[in-house]
PDB file of C-alpha atoms in Angstrom:
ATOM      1  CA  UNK E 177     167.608  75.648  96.513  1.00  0.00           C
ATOM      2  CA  UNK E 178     165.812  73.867  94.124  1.00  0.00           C
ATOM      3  CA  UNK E 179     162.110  74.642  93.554  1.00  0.00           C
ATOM      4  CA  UNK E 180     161.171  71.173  92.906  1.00  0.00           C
ATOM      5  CA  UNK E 181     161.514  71.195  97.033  1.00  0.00           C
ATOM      6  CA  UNK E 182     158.719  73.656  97.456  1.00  0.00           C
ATOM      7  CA  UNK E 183     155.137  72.528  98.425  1.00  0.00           C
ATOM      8  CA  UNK E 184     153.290  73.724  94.927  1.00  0.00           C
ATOM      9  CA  UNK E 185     149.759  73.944  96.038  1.00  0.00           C
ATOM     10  CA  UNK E 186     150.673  76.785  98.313  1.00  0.00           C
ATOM     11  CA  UNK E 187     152.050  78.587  95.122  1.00  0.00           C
ATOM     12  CA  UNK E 188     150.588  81.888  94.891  1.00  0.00           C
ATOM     13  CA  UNK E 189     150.428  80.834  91.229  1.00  0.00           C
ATOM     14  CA  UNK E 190     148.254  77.948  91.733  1.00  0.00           C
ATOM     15  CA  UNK E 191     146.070  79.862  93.906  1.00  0.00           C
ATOM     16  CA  UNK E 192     145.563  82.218  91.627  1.00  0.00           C
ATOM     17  CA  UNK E 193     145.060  79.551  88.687  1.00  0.00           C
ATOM     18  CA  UNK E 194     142.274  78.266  91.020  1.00  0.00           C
ATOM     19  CA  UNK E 195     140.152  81.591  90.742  1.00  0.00           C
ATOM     20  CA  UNK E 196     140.611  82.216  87.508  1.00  0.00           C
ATOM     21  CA  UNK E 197     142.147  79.677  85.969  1.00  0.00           C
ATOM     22  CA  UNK E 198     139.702  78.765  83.299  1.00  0.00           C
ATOM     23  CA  UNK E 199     138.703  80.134  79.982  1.00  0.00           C
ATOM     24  CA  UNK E 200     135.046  81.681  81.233  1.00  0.00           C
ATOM     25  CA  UNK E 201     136.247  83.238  84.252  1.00  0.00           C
ATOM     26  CA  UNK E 202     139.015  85.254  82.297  1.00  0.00           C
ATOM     27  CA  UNK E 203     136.640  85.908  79.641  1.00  0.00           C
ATOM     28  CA  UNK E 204     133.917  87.491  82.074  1.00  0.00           C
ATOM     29  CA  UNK E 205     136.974  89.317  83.746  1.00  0.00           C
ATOM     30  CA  UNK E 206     138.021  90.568  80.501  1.00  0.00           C
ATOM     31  CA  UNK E 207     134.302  92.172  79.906  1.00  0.00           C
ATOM     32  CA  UNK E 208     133.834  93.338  83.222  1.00  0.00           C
ATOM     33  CA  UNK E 209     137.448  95.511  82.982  1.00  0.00           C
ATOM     34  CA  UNK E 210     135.984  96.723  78.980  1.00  0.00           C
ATOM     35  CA  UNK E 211     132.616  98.082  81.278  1.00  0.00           C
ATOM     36  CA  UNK E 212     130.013  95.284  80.566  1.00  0.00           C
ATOM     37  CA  UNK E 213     128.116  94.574  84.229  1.00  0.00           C
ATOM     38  CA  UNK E 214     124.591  93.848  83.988  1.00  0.00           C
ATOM     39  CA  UNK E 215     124.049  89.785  83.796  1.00  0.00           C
ATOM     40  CA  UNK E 216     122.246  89.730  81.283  1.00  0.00           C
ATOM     41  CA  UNK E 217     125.119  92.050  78.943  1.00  0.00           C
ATOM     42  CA  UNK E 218     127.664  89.661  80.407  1.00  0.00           C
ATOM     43  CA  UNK E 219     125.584  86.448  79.188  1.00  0.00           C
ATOM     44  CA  UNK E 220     124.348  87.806  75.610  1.00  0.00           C
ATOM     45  CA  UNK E 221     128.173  89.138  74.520  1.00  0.00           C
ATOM     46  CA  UNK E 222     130.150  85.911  76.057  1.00  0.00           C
ATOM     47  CA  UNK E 223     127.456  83.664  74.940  1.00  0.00           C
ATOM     48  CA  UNK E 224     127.394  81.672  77.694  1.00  0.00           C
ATOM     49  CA  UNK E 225     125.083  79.262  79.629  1.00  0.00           C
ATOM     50  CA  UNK E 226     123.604  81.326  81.968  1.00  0.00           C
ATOM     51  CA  UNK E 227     124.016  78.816  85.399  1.00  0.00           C
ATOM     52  CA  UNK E 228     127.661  78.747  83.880  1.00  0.00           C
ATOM     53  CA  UNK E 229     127.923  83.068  84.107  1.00  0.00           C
ATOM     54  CA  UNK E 230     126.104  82.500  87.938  1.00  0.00           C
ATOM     55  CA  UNK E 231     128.652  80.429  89.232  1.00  0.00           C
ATOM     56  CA  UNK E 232     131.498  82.318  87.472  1.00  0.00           C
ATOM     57  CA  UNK E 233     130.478  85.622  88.920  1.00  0.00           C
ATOM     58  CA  UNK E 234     129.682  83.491  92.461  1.00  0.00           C
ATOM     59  CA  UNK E 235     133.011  82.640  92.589  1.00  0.00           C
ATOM     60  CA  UNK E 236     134.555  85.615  91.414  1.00  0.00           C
ATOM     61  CA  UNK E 237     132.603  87.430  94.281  1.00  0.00           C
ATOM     62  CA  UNK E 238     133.243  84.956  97.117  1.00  0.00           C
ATOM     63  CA  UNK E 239     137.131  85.583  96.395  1.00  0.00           C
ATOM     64  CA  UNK E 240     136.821  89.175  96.730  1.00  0.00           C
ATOM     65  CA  UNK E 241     137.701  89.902  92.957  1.00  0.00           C
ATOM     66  CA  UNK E 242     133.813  91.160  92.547  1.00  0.00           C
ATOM     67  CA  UNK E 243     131.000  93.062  93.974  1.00  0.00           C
ATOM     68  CA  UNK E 244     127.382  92.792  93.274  1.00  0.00           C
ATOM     69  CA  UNK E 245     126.135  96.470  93.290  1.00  0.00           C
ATOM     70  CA  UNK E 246     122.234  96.736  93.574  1.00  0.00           C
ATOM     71  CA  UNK E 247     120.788  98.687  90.480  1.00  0.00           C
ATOM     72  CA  UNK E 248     116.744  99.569  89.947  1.00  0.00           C
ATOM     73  CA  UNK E 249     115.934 100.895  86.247  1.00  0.00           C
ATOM     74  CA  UNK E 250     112.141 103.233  86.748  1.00  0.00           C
ATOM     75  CA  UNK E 251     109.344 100.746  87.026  1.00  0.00           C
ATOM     76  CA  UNK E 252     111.190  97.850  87.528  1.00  0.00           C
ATOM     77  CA  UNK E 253     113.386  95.417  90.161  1.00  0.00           C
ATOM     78  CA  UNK E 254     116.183  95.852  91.619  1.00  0.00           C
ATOM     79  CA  UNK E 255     119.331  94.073  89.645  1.00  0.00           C
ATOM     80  CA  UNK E 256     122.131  93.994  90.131  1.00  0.00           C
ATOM     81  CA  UNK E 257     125.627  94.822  88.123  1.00  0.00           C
ATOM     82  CA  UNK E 258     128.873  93.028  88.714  1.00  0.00           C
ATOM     83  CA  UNK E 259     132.008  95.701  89.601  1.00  0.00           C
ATOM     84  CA  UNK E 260     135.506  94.863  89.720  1.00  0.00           C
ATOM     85  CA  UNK E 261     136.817  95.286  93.681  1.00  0.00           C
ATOM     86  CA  UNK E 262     140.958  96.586  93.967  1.00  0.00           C
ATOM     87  CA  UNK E 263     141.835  93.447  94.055  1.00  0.00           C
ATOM     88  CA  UNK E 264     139.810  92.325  90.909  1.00  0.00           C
ATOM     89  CA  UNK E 265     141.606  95.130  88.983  1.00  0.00           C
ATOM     90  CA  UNK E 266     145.072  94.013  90.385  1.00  0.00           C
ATOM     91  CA  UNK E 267     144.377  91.340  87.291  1.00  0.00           C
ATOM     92  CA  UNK E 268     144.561  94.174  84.673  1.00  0.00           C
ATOM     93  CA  UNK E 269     148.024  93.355  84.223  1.00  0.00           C
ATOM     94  CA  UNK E 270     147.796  89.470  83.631  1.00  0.00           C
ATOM     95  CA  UNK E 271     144.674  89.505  81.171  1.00  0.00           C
ATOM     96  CA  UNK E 272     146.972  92.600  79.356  1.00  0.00           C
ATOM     97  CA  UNK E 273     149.953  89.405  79.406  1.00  0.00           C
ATOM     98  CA  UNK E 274     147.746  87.392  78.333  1.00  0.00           C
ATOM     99  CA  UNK E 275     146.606  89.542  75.519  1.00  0.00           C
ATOM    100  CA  UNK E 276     150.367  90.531  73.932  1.00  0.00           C
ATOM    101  CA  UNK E 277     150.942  86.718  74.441  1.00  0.00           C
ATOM    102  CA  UNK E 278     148.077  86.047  72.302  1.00  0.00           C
ATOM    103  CA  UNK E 279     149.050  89.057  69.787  1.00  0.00           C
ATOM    104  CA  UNK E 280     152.595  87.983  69.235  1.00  0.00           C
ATOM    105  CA  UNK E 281     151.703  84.106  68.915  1.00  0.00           C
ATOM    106  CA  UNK E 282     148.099  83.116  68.167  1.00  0.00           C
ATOM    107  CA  UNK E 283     147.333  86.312  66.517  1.00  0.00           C
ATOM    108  CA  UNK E 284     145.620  85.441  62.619  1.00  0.00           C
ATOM    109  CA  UNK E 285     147.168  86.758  59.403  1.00  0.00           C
ATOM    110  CA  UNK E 286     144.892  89.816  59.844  1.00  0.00           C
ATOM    111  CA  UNK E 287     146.660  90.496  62.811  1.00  0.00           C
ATOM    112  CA  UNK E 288     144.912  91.335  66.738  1.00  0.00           C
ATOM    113  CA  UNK E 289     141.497  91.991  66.764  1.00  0.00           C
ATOM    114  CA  UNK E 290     141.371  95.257  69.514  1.00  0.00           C
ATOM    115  CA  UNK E 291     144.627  97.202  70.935  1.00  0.00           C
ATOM    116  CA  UNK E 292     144.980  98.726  74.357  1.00  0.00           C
ATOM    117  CA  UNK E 293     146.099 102.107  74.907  1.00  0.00           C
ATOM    118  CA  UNK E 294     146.092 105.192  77.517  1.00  0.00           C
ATOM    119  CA  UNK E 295     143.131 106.981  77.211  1.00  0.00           C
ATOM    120  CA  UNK E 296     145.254 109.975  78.595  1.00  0.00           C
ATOM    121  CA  UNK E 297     147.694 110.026  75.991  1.00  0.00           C
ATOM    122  CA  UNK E 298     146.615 107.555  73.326  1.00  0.00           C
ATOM    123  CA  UNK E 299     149.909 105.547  73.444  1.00  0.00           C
ATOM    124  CA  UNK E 300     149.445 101.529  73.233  1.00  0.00           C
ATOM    125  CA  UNK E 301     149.690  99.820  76.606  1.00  0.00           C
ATOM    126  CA  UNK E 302     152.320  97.358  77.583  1.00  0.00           C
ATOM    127  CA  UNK E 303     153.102  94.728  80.229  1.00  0.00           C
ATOM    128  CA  UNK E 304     156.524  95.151  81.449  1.00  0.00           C
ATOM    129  CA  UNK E 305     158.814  92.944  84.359  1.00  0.00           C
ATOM    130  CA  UNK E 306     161.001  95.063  86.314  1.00  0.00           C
ATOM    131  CA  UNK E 307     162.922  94.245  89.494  1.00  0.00           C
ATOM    132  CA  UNK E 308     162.530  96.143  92.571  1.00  0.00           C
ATOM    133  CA  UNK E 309     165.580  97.914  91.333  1.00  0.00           C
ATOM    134  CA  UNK E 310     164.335  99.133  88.003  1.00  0.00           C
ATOM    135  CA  UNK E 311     165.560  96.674  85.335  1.00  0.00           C
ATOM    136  CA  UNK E 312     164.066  95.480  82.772  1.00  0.00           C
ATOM    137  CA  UNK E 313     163.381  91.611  82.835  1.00  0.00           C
ATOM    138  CA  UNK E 314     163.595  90.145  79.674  1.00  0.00           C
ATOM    139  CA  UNK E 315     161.797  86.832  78.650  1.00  0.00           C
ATOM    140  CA  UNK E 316     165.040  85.370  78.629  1.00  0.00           C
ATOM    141  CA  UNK E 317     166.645  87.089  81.461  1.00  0.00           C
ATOM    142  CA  UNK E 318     167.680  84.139  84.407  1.00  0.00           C
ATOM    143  CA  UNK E 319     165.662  84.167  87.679  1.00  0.00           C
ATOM    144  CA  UNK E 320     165.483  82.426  90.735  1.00  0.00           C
ATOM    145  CA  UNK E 321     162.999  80.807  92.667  1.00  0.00           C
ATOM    146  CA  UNK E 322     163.760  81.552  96.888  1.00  0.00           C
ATOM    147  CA  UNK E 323     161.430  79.845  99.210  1.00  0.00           C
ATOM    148  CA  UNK E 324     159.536  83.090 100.468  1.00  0.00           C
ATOM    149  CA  UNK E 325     158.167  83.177 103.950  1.00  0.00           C
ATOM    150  CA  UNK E 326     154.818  80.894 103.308  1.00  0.00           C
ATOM    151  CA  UNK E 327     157.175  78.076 102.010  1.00  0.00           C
ATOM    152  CA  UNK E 328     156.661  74.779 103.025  1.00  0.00           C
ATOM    153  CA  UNK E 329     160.229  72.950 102.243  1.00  0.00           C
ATOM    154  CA  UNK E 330     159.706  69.008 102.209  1.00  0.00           C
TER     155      UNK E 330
END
């Protein structure tokens, strides 16, 4: 089989790239898994455009990723604060990816700015790729690309 027969824009890959596939949405996903929800947190530490931020957090919504939780502080309106849903923290493990990718290779000479680790234990945190029998997939390891049931073949 060779993937080059596959119909890529039903790749779950470019599916996903849709929804998050530019620098602001990752960047707002990043702050909402760190604990920053209120809109106006969100805008002042990303320094962004604010009608960018509305239709970030729009479309993170409408794909399920995020909730809008209603929130009144004494004497004021009601607000509201942006939570990640399961399937918004399903992403954990690709913005951690993305993170050692950018440690081990863009990284200054001063080395990452933050490090991840357990707040259990205190031990850094770690993307791994395993197979459903327990090995460990090296970058370099060979895969191989089966059409799965959702393939169009053409």
């Amino acid at each position: 089989m060779d993937p080059r027969d596959l119909e890529s824009t039903r790749c779950s890959i470019a599916r996903t790239a849709a929804l998050v596939g530019d620098a602001w949405t990752v960047l707002v996903l990043r702050d909402l898994f760190n604990g920053i929800r209120r809109f106006d947190d969100l805008a002042r530490h990303l320094r962004i455009a604010r009608n960018v931020l509305t239709r970030r957090l729009a479309a993170l919504t409408a794909a399920g990723f995020v909730e809008r939780v209603p929130y009144r502080e004494p004497g004021r309106r009601e607000r509201h604060e942006y939570r990640l849903t399961p399937a918004g923290r399903d992403l954990r493990p690709v913005l951690i990816a993305m993170l050692e990718f950018g440690d081990r290779h863009l990284a200054g000479d001063d080395g990452p700015p933050v490090t991840i680790e357990h707040a259990g234990c205190g031990a850094a945190v770690h993307v791994e790729l395993r197979c459903a029998e327990g090995h460990l997939v090296e970058p370099a390891t060979r895969l191989r690309t089966l059409p799965g049931p959702g393939a169009l073949v053409g």
